[in-house]
PDB file of C-alpha atoms and ligand atoms in Angstrom:
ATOM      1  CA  UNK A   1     145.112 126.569  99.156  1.00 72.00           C
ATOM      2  CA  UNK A   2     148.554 125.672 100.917  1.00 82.00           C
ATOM      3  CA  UNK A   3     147.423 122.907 103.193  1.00 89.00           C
ATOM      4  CA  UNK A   4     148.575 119.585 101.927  1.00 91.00           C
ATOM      5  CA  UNK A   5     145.843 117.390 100.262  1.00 95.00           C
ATOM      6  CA  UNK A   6     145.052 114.470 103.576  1.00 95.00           C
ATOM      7  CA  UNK A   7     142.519 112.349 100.912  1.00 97.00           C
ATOM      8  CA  UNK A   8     141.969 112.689  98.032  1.00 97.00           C
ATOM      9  CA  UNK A   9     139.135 110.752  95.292  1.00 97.00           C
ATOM     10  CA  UNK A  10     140.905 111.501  91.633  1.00 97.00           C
ATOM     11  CA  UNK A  11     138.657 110.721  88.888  1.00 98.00           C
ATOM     12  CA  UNK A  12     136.019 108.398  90.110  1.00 98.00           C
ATOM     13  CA  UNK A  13     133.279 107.285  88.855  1.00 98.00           C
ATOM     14  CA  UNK A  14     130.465 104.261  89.103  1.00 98.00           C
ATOM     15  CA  UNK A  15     127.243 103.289  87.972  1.00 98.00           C
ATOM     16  CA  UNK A  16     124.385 100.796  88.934  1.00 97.00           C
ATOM     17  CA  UNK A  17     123.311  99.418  85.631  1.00 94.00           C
ATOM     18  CA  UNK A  18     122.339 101.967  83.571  1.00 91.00           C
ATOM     19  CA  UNK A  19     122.623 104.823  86.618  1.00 96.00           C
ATOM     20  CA  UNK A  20     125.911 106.986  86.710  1.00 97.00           C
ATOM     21  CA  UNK A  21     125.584 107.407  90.566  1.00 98.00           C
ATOM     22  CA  UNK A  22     128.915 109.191  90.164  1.00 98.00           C
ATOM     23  CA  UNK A  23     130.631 110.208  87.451  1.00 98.00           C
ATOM     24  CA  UNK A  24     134.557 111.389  87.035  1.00 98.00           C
ATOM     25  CA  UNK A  25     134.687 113.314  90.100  1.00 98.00           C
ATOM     26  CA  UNK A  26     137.929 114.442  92.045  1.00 98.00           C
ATOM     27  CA  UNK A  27     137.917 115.937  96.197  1.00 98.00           C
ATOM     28  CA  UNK A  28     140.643 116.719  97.938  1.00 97.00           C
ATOM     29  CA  UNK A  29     140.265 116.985 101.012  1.00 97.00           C
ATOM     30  CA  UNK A  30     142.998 119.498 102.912  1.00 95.00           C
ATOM     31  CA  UNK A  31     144.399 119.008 106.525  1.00 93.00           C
ATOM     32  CA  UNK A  32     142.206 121.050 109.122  1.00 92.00           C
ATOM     33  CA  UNK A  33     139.639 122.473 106.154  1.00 95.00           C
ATOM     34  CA  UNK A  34     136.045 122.023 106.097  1.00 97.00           C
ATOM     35  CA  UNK A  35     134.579 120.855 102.597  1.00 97.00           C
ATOM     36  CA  UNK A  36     130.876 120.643 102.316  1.00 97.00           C
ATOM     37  CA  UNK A  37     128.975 118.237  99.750  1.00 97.00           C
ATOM     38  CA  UNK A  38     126.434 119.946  98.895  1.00 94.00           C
ATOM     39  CA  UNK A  39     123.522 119.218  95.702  1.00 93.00           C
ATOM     40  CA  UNK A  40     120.225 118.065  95.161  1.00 93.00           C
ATOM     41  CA  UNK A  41     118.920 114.931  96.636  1.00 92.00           C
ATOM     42  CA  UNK A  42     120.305 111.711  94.304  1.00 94.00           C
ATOM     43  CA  UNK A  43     123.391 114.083  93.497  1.00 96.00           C
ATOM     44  CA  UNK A  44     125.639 111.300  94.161  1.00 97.00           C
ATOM     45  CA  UNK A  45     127.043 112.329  97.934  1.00 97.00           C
ATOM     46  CA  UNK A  46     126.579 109.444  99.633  1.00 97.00           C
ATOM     47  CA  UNK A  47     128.202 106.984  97.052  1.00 98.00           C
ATOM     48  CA  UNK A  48     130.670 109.551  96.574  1.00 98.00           C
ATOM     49  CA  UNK A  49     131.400 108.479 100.645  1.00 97.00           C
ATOM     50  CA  UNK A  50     130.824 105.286  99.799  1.00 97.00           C
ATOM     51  CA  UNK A  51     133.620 104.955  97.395  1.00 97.00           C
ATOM     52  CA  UNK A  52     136.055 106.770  99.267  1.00 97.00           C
ATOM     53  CA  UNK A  53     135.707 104.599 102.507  1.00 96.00           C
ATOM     54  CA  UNK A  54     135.416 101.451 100.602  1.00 96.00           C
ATOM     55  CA  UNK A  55     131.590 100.136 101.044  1.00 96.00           C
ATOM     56  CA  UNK A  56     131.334 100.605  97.363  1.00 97.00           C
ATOM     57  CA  UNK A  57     134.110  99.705  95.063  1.00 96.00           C
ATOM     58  CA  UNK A  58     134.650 102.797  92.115  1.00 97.00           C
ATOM     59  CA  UNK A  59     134.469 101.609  87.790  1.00 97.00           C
ATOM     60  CA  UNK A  60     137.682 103.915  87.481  1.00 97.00           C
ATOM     61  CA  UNK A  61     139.200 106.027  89.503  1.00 97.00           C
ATOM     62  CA  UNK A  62     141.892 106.459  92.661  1.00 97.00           C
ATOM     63  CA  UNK A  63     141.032 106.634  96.408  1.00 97.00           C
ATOM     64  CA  UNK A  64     144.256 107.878  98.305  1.00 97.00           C
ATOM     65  CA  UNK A  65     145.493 108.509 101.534  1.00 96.00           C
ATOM     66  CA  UNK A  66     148.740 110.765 102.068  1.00 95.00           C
ATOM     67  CA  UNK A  67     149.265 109.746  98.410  1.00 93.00           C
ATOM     68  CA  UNK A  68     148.801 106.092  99.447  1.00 95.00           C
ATOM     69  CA  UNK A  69     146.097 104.305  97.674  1.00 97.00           C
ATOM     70  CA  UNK A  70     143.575 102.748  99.565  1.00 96.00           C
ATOM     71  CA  UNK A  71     141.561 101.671  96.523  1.00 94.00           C
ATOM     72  CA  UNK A  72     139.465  98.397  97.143  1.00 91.00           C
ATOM     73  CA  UNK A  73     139.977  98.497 100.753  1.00 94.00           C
ATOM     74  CA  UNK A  74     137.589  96.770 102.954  1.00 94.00           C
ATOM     75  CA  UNK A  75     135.778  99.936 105.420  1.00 93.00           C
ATOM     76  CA  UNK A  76     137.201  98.390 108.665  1.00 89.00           C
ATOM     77  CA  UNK A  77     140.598  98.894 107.067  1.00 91.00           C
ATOM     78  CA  UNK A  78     139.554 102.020 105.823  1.00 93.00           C
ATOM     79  CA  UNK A  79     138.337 102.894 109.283  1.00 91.00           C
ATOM     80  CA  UNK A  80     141.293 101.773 110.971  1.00 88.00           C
ATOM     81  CA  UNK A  81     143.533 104.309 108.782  1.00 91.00           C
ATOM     82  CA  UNK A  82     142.241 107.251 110.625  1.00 92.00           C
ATOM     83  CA  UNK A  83     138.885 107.828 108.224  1.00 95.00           C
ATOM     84  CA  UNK A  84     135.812 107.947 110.703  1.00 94.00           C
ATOM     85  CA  UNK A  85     132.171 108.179 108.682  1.00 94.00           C
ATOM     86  CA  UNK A  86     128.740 108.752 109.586  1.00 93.00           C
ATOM     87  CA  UNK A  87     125.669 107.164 107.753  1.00 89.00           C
ATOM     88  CA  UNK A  88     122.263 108.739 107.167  1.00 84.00           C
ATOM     89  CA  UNK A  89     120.310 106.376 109.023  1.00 82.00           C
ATOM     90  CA  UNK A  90     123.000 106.700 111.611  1.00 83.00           C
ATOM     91  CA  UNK A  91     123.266 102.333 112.164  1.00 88.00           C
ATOM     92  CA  UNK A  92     123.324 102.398 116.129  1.00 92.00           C
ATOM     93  CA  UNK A  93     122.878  99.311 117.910  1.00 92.00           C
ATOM     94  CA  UNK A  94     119.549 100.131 119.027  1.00 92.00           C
ATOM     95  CA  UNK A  95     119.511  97.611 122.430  1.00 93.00           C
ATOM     96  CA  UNK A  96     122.433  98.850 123.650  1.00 95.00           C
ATOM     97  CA  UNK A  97     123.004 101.860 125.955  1.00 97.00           C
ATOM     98  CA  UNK A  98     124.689 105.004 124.497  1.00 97.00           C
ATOM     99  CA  UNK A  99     128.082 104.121 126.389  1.00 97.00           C
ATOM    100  CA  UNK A 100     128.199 100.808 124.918  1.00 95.00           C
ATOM    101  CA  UNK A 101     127.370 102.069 121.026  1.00 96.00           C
ATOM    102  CA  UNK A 102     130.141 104.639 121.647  1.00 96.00           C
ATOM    103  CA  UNK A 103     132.731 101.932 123.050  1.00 94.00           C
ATOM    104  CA  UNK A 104     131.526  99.296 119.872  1.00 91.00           C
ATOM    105  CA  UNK A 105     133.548 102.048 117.934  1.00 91.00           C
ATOM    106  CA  UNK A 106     136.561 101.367 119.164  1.00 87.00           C
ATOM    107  CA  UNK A 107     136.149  98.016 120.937  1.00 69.00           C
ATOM    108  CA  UNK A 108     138.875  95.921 119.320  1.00 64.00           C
ATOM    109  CA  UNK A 109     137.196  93.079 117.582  1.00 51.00           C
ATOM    110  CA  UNK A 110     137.640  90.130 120.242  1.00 49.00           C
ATOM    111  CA  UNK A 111     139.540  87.430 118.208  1.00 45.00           C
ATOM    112  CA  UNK A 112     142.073  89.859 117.026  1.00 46.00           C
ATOM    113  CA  UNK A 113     145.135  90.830 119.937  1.00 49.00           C
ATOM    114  CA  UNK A 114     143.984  93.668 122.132  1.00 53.00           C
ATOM    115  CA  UNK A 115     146.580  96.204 122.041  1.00 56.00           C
ATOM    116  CA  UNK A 116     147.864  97.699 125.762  1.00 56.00           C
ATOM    117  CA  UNK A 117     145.796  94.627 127.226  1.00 58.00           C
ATOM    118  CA  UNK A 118     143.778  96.269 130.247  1.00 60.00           C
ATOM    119  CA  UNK A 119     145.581  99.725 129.980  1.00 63.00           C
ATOM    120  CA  UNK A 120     144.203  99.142 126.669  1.00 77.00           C
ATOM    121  CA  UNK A 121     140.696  98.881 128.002  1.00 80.00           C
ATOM    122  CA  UNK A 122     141.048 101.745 130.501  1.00 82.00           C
ATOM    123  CA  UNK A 123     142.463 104.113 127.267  1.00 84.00           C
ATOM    124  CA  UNK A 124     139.068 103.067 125.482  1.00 87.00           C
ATOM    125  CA  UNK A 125     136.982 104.063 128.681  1.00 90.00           C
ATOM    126  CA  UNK A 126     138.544 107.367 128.810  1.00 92.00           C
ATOM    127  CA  UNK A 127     138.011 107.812 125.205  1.00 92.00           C
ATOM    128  CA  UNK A 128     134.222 107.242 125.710  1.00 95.00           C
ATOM    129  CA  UNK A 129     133.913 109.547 128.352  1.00 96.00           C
ATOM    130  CA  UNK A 130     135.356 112.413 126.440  1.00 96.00           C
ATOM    131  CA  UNK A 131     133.436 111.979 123.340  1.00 96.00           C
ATOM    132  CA  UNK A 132     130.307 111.436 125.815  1.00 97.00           C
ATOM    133  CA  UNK A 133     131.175 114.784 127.328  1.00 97.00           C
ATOM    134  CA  UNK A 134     131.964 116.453 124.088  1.00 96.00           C
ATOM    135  CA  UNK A 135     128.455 115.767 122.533  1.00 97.00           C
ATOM    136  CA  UNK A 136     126.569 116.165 125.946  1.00 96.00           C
ATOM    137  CA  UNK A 137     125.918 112.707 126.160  1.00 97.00           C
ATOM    138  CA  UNK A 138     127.059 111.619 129.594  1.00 97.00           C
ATOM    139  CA  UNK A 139     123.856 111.867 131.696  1.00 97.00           C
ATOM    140  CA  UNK A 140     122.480 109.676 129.173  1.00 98.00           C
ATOM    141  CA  UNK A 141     125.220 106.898 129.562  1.00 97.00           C
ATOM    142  CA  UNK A 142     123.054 103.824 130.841  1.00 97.00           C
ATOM    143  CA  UNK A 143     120.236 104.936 128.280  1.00 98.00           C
ATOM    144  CA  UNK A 144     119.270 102.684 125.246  1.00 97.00           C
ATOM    145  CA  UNK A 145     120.113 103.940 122.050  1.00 97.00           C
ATOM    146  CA  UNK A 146     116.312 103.314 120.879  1.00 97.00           C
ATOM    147  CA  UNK A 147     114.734 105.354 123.567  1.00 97.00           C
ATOM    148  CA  UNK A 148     117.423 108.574 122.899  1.00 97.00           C
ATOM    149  CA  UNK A 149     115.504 111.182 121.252  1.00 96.00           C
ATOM    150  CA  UNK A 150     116.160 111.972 117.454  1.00 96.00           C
ATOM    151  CA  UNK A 151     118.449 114.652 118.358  1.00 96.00           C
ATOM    152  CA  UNK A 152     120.486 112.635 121.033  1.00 97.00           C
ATOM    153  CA  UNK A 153     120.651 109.927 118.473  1.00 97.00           C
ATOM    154  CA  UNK A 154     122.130 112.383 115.905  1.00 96.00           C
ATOM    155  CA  UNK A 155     124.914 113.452 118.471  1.00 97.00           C
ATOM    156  CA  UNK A 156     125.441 109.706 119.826  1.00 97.00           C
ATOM    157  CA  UNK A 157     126.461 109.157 115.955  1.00 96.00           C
ATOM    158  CA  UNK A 158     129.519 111.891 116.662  1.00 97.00           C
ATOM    159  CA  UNK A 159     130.411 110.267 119.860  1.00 97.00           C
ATOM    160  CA  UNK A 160     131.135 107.097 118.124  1.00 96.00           C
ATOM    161  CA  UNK A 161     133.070 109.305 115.303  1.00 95.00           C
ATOM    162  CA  UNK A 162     135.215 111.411 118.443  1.00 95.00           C
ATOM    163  CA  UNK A 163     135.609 108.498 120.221  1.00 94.00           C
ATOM    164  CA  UNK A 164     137.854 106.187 117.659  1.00 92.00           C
ATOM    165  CA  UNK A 165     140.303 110.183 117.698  1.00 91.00           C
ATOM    166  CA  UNK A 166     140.173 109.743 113.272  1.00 93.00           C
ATOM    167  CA  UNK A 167     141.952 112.912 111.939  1.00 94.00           C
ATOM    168  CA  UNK A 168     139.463 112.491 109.073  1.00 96.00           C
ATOM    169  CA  UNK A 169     135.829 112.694 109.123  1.00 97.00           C
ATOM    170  CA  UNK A 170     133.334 112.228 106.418  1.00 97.00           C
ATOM    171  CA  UNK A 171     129.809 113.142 108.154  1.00 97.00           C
ATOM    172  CA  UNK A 172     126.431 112.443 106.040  1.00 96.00           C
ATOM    173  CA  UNK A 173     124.007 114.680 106.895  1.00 95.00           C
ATOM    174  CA  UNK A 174     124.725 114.616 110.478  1.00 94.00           C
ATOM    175  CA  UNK A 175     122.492 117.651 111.670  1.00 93.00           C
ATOM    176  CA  UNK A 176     119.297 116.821 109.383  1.00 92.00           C
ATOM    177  CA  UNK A 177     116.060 117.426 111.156  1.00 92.00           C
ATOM    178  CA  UNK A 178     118.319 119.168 114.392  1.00 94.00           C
ATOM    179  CA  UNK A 179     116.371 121.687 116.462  1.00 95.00           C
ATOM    180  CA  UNK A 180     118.595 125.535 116.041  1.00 94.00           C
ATOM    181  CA  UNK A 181     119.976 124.453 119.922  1.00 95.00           C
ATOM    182  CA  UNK A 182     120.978 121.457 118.808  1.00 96.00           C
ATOM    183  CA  UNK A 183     122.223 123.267 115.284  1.00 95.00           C
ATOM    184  CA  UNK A 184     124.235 125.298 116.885  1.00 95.00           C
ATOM    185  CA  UNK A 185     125.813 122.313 119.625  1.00 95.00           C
ATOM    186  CA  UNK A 186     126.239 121.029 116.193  1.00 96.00           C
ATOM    187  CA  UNK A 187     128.267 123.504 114.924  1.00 96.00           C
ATOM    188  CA  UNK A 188     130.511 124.106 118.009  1.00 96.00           C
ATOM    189  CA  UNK A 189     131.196 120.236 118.342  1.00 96.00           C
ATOM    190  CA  UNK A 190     132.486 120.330 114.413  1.00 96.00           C
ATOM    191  CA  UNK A 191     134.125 123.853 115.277  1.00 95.00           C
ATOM    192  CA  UNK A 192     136.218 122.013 118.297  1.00 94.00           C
ATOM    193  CA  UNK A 193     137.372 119.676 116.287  1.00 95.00           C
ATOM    194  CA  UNK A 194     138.600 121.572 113.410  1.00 94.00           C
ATOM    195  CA  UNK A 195     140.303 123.782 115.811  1.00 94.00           C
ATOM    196  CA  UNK A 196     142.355 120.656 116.875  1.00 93.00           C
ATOM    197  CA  UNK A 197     143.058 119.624 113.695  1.00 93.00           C
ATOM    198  CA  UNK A 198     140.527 117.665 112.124  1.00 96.00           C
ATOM    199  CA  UNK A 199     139.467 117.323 108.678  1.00 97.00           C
ATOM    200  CA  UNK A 200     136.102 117.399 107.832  1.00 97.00           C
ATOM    201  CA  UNK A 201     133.743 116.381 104.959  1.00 98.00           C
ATOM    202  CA  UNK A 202     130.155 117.392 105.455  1.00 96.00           C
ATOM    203  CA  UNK A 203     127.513 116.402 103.589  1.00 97.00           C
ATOM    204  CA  UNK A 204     124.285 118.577 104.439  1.00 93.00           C
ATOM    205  CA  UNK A 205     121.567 120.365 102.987  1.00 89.00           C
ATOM    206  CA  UNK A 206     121.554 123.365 105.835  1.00 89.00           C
ATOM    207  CA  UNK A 207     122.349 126.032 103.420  1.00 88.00           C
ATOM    208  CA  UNK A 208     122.838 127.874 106.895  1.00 89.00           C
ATOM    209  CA  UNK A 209     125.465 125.329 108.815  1.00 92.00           C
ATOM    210  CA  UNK A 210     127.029 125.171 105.348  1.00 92.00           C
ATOM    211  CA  UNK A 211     127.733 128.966 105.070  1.00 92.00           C
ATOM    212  CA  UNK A 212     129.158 128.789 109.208  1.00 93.00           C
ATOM    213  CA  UNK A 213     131.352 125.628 108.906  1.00 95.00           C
ATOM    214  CA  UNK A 214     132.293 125.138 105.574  1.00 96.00           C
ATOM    215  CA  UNK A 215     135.601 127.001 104.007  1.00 96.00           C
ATOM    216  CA  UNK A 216     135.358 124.669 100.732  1.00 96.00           C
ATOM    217  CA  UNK A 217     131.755 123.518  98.915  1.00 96.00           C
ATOM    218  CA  UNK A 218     131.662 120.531  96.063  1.00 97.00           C
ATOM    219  CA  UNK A 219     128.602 121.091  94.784  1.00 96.00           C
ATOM    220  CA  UNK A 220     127.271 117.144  93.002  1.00 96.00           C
ATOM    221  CA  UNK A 221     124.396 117.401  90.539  1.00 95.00           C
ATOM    222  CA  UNK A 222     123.127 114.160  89.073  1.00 95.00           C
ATOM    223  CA  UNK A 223     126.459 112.508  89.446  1.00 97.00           C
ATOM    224  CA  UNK A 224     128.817 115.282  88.389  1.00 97.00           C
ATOM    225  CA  UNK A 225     130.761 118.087  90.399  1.00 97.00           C
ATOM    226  CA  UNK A 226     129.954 121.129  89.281  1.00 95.00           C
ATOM    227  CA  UNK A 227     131.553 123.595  90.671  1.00 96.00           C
ATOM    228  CA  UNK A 228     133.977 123.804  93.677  1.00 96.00           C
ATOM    229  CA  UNK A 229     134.954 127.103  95.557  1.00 96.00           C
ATOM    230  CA  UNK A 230     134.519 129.035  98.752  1.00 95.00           C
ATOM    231  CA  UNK A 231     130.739 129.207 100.306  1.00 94.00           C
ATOM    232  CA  UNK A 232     130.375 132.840  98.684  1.00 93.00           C
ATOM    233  CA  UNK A 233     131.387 131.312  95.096  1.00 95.00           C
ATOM    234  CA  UNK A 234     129.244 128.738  95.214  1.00 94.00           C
ATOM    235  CA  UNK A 235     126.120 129.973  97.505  1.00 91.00           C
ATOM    236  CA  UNK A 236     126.602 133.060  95.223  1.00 91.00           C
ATOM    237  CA  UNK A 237     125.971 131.462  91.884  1.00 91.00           C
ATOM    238  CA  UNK A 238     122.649 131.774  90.610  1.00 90.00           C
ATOM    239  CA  UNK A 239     122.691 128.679  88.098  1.00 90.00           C
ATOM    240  CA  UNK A 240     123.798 126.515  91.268  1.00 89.00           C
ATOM    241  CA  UNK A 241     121.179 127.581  93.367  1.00 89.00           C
ATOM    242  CA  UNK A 242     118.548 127.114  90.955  1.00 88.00           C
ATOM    243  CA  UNK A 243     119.603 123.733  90.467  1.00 87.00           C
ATOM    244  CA  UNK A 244     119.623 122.879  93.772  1.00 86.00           C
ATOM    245  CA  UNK A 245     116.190 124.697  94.731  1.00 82.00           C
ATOM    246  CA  UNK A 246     114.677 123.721  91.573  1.00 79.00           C
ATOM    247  CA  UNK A 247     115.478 119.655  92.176  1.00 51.00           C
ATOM    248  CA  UNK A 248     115.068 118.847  95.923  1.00 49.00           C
ATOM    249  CA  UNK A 249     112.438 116.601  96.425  1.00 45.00           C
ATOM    250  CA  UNK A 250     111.605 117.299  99.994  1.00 45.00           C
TER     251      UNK A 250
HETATM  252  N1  ATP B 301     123.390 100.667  95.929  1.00 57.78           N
HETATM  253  C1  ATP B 301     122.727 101.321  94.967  1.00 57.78           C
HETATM  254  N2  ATP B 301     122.089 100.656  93.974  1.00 57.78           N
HETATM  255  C2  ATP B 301     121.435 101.318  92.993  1.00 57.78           C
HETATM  256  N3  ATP B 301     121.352 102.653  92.920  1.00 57.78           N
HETATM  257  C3  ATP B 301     121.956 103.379  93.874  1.00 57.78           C
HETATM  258  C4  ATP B 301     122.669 102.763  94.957  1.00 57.78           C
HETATM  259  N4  ATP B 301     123.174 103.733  95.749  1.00 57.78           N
HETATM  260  C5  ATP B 301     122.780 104.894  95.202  1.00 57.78           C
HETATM  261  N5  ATP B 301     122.055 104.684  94.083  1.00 57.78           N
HETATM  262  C6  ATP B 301     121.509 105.736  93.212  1.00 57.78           C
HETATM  263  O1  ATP B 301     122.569 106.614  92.880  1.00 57.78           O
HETATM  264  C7  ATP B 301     122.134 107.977  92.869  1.00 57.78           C
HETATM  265  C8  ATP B 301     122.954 108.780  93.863  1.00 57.78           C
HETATM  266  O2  ATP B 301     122.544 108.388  95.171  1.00 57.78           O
HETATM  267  P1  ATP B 301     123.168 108.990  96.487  1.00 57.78           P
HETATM  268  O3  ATP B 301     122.568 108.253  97.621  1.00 57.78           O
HETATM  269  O4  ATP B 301     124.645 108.985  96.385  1.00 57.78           O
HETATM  270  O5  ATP B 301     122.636 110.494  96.434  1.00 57.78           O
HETATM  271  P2  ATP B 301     122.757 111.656  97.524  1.00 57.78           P
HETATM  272  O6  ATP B 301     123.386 112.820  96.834  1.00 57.78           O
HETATM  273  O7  ATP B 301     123.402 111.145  98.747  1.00 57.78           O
HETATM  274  O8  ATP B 301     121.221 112.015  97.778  1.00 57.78           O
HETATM  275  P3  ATP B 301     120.442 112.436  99.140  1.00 57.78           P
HETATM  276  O9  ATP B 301     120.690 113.905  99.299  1.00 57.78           O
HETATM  277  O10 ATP B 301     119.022 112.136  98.834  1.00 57.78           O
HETATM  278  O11 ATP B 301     120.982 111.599 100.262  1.00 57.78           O
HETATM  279  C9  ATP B 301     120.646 107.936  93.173  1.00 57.78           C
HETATM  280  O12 ATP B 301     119.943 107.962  91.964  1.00 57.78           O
HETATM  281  C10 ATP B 301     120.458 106.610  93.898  1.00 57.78           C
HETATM  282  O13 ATP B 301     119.169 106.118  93.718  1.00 57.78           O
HETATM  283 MG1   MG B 302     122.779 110.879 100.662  1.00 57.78          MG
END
């Protein structure tokens, strides 16, 4: 592939006691490409996130940016480099209305300086808006996150990820459970973005939004990659699949 490497995880690895959550693994993640993370549940995808965007700190290994290492970086800083992440249980401020969860993502923190002041403020407004239009959000502004449906919920996660503009984004699961309408909005919204440059990590077990958005899959099993290749390699291999079907647990 001839796009240059954006992030890249070289070699990482960690356990929790006795549990190799992740073990020796390397992703590179290319400008504009769509990698999916695919394996069975416990795989190691989510701590494989975790590492890269610094909530979890790697035994061995390197974490880098453009070839810069951001190894043992807190996530705000991680964040702040451009890296955007969703979790699985999403972690909206439930109280709050949609426009205000979207606008915590990029709210400067109040004790630090506010850059541009007020035009500062108006930028952030405007960036709320879009991502609320992007994600079909905006009739739901003034709504509580709590009383969004599961759905909404899912795409008021994205809004906060297209609101702070990240190049990078490393989505968990993000259309689990999603009705095929909201699938396919799904799809589209990741589609958009890619088409405008973004570069996407996707962890999901939609075999089916896998094989539409994905041009790379990692496929994790019990800590290890596997295999890497395009969605026909992988989908295409027998011993993969079995693996896969044989261990989910839902
Ligand atoms: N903080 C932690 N402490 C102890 N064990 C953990 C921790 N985080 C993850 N694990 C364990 O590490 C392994 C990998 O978990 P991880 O959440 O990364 O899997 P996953 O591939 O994201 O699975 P799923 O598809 O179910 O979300 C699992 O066995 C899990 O129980
Ligand atoms: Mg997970």
């Amino acid at each position: 592939m001839s796009e240059p490497i954006l992030l890249s995880a070289r070699g990482i690895s960690r356990s929790f006691g006795g549990l190799a959550a992740v073990q020796d693994v390397t992703l590179e993640l290319r400008q504009g490409v769509v990698t999916a993370l695919a394996g069975p549940n416990g795989a190691g995808k989510t701590t494989l996130f975790n590492l890269i965007t610094g909530h979890l700190v790697p035994d061995r290994g390197a974490v880098e940016l453009k070839g810069e290492s951001i190894l043992r970086q807190k996530p705000h800083k991680v964040a702040l480099k451009g890296i955007a992440r969703s979790f699985q249980d999403l972690r909206l401020f439930g109280s709050m209305s949609v426009y205000d969860n979207v606008l915590a993502a990029i709210e400067p923190t109040p004790w630090l300086w506010q850059p541009g002041g007020s035009s500062g403020a108006a930028a952030r407004r405007l960036e709320v808006e879009r991502a609320l239009a992007a994600t079909g959000l905006e009739e739901l502004a003034g709504t509580r996150a709590v009383d969004l449906s599961y759905a909404e919920t899912k795409f008021l996660s994205m809004a906060r990820i297209i609101a702070t503009g990240a190049p990078i984004w490393l989505l968990d699961e993000p259309a689990s459970g999603l009705d095929p309408a909201s699938r396919s909005r799904f799809v589209k919204l990741v589609r958009d973005a890619t088409a405008a440059g973004v570069t996407v990590c996707l962890i999901e077990h939609n075999l089916d939004i896998v094989t539409e958005l994905a041009d790379r899959i990692a496929f994790l099993d019990q800590g290890r990659k596997l295999a890497e290749g395009t969605p026909a390699e992988i989908l295409g291999n027998a011993e993969l699949i079995a693996i896969y079907f044989g261990e989910r647990r839902e």
